[in-house]
Short mmCIF file of C-alpha atoms in Angstrom, two decimals:
data_model
loop_
_atom_site.label_atom_id
_atom_site.label_comp_id
_atom_site.label_asym_id
_atom_site.label_seq_id
_atom_site.Cartn_x
_atom_site.Cartn_y
_atom_site.Cartn_z
CA MET A 1 107.95 39.92 54.99
CA LYS A 2 105.76 37.61 52.91
CA LYS A 3 104.97 35.52 56.01
CA ARG A 4 104.07 38.63 57.98
CA VAL A 5 101.68 39.80 55.25
CA GLN A 6 100.03 36.40 55.21
CA HIS A 7 99.44 36.58 58.97
CA LEU A 8 97.96 40.07 58.63
CA ILE A 9 95.60 38.90 55.89
CA SER A 10 94.68 35.88 57.98
CA GLY A 11 93.89 38.18 60.90
CA PHE A 12 91.63 40.39 58.78
CA VAL A 13 89.78 37.36 57.43
CA LEU A 14 89.30 36.01 60.95
CA ALA A 15 87.93 39.34 62.12
CA GLY A 16 85.51 39.37 59.22
CA PHE A 17 84.51 35.79 59.96
CA LEU A 18 83.70 36.52 63.60
CA PHE A 19 81.88 39.71 62.64
CA MET A 20 79.62 37.81 60.25
CA ALA A 21 79.07 34.93 62.64
CA PHE A 22 77.59 37.26 65.25
CA GLY A 23 76.30 40.24 63.30
CA SER A 24 77.24 43.88 63.77
CA ASP A 25 77.39 45.70 67.08
CA ASP A 26 74.94 48.24 65.67
CA ASP A 27 72.38 45.52 65.09
CA LYS A 28 72.74 44.41 68.69
CA LYS A 29 72.29 47.96 69.99
CA GLU A 30 69.26 48.62 67.81
CA LYS A 31 67.45 45.34 68.44
CA GLU A 32 68.52 44.68 72.02
CA THR A 33 67.32 41.11 71.58
CA GLY A 34 70.61 39.28 72.19
CA VAL A 35 71.31 36.90 75.03
CA GLU A 36 73.33 39.64 76.73
CA SER A 37 70.16 41.73 77.07
CA THR A 38 68.25 38.94 78.83
CA ASP A 39 68.73 40.43 82.29
CA LYS A 40 67.45 43.78 81.07
CA ILE A 41 64.34 42.22 79.53
CA ILE A 42 63.63 40.24 82.67
CA SER A 43 64.38 43.04 85.13
CA THR A 44 62.08 45.51 83.35
CA THR A 45 59.16 43.15 83.86
CA GLU A 46 59.90 42.50 87.53
CA LYS A 47 57.41 43.62 90.13
CA LYS A 48 55.96 42.17 93.27
CA LEU A 49 52.99 40.02 92.32
CA THR A 50 50.33 38.54 94.56
CA ASP A 51 49.84 34.77 94.63
CA VAL A 52 46.68 35.21 92.58
CA GLU A 53 48.55 37.19 89.93
CA ILE A 54 51.37 34.65 89.83
CA LYS A 55 48.89 31.80 89.34
CA GLU A 56 47.15 33.73 86.57
CA GLN A 57 50.50 34.45 84.91
CA LEU A 58 51.60 30.82 85.03
CA GLY A 59 48.19 29.74 83.77
CA ARG A 60 48.53 32.06 80.77
CA GLU A 61 51.96 30.66 79.93
CA ILE A 62 50.70 27.09 80.12
CA SER A 63 47.61 27.92 78.06
CA SER A 64 49.73 29.66 75.44
CA ILE A 65 51.96 26.59 75.10
CA ASP A 66 48.94 24.28 74.92
CA LYS A 67 47.46 26.35 72.08
CA GLY A 68 50.74 26.01 70.17
CA ILE A 69 53.54 28.49 69.59
CA ASP A 70 54.93 29.14 66.12
CA PHE A 71 58.70 29.28 66.54
CA THR A 72 59.39 29.68 62.80
CA SER A 73 60.28 33.36 63.01
CA TYR A 74 62.99 32.58 65.58
CA LYS A 75 65.07 30.80 62.91
CA GLU A 76 65.55 33.73 60.52
CA SER A 77 68.66 35.45 61.91
CA ILE A 78 71.28 35.29 64.66
CA GLU A 79 69.32 37.92 66.57
CA SER A 80 66.04 35.99 66.36
CA ILE A 81 67.78 32.81 67.50
CA GLN A 82 69.09 34.74 70.50
CA LEU A 83 65.56 35.98 71.17
CA GLU A 84 64.25 32.42 71.45
CA LEU A 85 67.01 31.72 73.95
CA VAL A 86 65.80 34.75 75.89
CA LEU A 87 62.30 33.26 75.90
CA PHE A 88 63.67 30.06 77.44
CA GLN A 89 65.40 32.14 80.11
CA VAL A 90 62.20 34.04 80.89
CA TRP A 91 60.34 30.75 81.28
CA ALA A 92 63.15 29.40 83.46
CA LYS A 93 62.83 32.41 85.75
CA LYS A 94 59.08 31.88 86.16
CA ILE A 95 59.60 28.16 86.80
CA ASN A 96 62.31 28.68 89.43
CA GLU A 97 60.29 31.31 91.26
CA ALA A 98 57.19 29.11 91.24
CA LYS A 99 59.03 26.06 92.54
CA SER A 100 60.48 28.09 95.43
CA SER A 101 57.07 29.46 96.42
CA ASN A 102 55.39 28.51 99.68
CA ASN A 103 52.09 28.24 97.84
CA ASN A 104 51.42 24.65 96.77
CA ASP A 105 49.18 25.68 93.86
CA ILE A 106 51.95 27.88 92.48
CA LYS A 107 54.49 25.10 92.91
CA GLU A 108 52.25 22.70 91.02
CA LEU A 109 51.78 25.17 88.17
CA GLY A 110 55.55 25.78 88.07
CA GLU A 111 56.21 22.06 87.76
CA LYS A 112 53.59 21.79 85.03
CA LEU A 113 55.19 24.65 83.11
CA GLU A 114 58.62 23.08 83.57
CA THR A 115 57.45 19.79 82.02
CA LYS A 116 56.05 21.61 79.00
CA VAL A 117 59.12 23.84 78.54
CA LYS A 118 61.44 20.84 78.68
CA LYS A 119 59.47 19.19 75.87
CA ILE A 120 59.69 22.37 73.81
CA GLN A 121 63.44 22.64 74.36
CA VAL A 122 64.02 19.05 73.24
CA LEU A 123 62.25 19.88 69.98
CA GLU A 124 63.60 23.38 69.51
CA PHE A 125 67.31 23.22 70.35
CA PRO A 126 68.19 20.88 67.44
CA LYS A 127 66.28 23.21 65.10
CA LEU A 128 68.08 26.25 66.52
CA ARG A 129 71.46 24.60 65.99
CA LYS A 130 70.57 23.70 62.40
CA ALA A 131 69.29 27.21 61.74
CA TYR A 132 72.42 28.76 63.25
CA GLY A 133 74.60 26.60 61.01
CA LYS A 134 72.70 27.57 57.87
CA ILE A 135 72.71 31.28 58.68
CA VAL A 136 76.43 31.36 59.44
CA ALA A 137 77.18 29.18 56.39
CA LYS A 138 75.49 31.71 54.10
CA LYS A 139 77.43 34.57 55.64
CA LEU A 140 80.79 32.81 55.47
CA TRP A 141 80.42 31.44 51.94
CA VAL A 142 82.08 34.59 50.55
CA GLU A 143 85.12 33.87 52.75
CA ASN A 144 85.38 30.29 51.41
CA ILE A 145 84.49 28.89 54.81
CA GLU A 146 82.05 26.00 54.91
CA VAL A 147 79.85 25.39 57.94
CA GLU A 148 78.07 22.14 58.65
CA VAL A 149 75.90 20.99 61.56
CA PHE A 150 75.47 17.26 61.93
CA GLY A 151 75.41 14.30 64.31
CA ASN A 152 72.89 13.06 66.82
CA ASN A 153 70.33 15.86 67.29
CA SER A 154 72.62 18.23 65.35
CA LYS A 155 75.06 18.67 68.24
CA THR A 156 78.29 18.98 66.22
CA ILE A 157 79.26 22.09 64.26
CA GLN A 158 82.15 22.04 61.80
CA PHE A 159 84.03 24.91 60.17
CA THR A 160 86.19 24.18 57.12
CA GLY A 161 88.43 26.76 55.46
CA GLY A 162 92.04 27.63 54.66
CA ILE A 163 92.04 30.11 57.53
CA PHE A 164 92.06 27.16 59.92
CA ALA A 165 95.47 25.96 58.79
CA ASN A 166 96.60 28.41 61.47
CA ASN A 167 96.13 27.03 65.00
CA LYS A 168 95.85 30.50 66.47
CA ASN A 169 92.83 31.19 64.27
CA LYS A 170 91.17 28.01 65.49
CA GLN A 171 91.74 28.95 69.11
CA GLU A 172 90.61 32.55 68.73
CA THR A 173 87.51 31.53 66.82
CA GLN A 174 86.57 28.94 69.42
CA GLU A 175 87.11 31.39 72.27
CA THR A 176 84.84 33.90 70.57
CA LEU A 177 82.12 31.46 69.55
CA SER A 178 82.16 29.27 72.66
CA GLU A 179 79.52 31.23 74.57
CA MET A 180 77.02 31.10 71.72
CA LEU A 181 77.80 27.44 71.00
CA ASN A 182 77.18 26.62 74.65
CA PHE A 183 73.94 28.61 74.69
CA LEU A 184 72.80 26.52 71.72
CA ARG A 185 74.01 23.39 73.50
CA PHE A 186 76.40 22.13 70.87
CA LYS A 187 78.56 19.31 72.21
CA LYS A 188 81.45 19.53 69.76
CA ALA A 189 83.08 22.07 67.43
CA ASN A 190 85.42 20.93 64.62
CA TYR A 191 87.89 23.08 62.69
CA LYS A 192 89.33 21.81 59.39
CA TRP A 193 91.47 23.67 56.90
CA TYR A 194 90.31 21.46 54.01
CA GLU A 195 87.64 18.83 53.50
CA TYR A 196 89.89 15.77 53.88
CA ASP A 197 91.82 17.05 56.89
CA ASP A 198 92.05 13.89 59.05
CA GLU A 199 94.03 15.61 61.81
CA TYR A 200 91.57 18.40 62.39
CA THR A 201 91.19 20.21 65.71
CA TYR A 202 88.05 19.73 67.75
CA TYR A 203 86.70 21.10 71.01
CA ASP A 204 84.36 19.21 73.32
CA LEU A 205 81.77 21.51 74.85
CA ASP A 206 80.45 21.01 78.37
CA SER A 207 77.01 22.33 77.49
CA LYS A 208 73.71 21.38 79.07
CA ASN A 209 71.40 18.75 77.63
CA ASP A 210 68.44 19.98 75.62
CA ASN A 211 65.93 18.93 78.28
CA GLU A 212 67.60 20.89 81.09
CA ILE A 213 66.00 24.17 82.07
CA VAL A 214 68.14 27.22 81.34
CA GLU A 215 70.21 28.53 84.25
CA LEU A 216 69.93 32.17 85.21
CA ASN A 217 73.00 34.15 86.25
#
């Protein structure tokens, strides 16, 4: 009976952990800024544009980047981090469409935008990973779970807490977080049940490199 109660408590803690790591469903419905809403954001802006309009649109994007974009506000919450990922997807859509155009001027502008977006991603993804780690760490502190992001370009995330003495909790957590961790292009996720756990579990992530343009589904 005692063992069963412990597993039930462990399950409740895990549920709370995952809830805090992603935010509430109500927040997602109200804001509609998550990665899952990317298609909706993109599709609502879709319309048939003339070549002139496409060139003007690409020119505005390039000019906006050249003037400098303040990405600070994208590091304040899980939802705002997701919104920056949406921005990368919107840019990727414009780039892919431009590169497949029969108009050479549009192709050239698409390639120019791609070069600039790649540079932004190389700078921004490490910051997004760090920000994600700090935000989740603050939320999980009350559950005695520590979160750390480290390594080359902040590509490893590590969770440490008694809840991860249970292998099932490690697996379920990784399955739930894997999509977000891949979106943020983490390369490795560690799970320790205490600080000096030398036989901790880790997962290698087959995520894209920071300089690769986002793929659209």
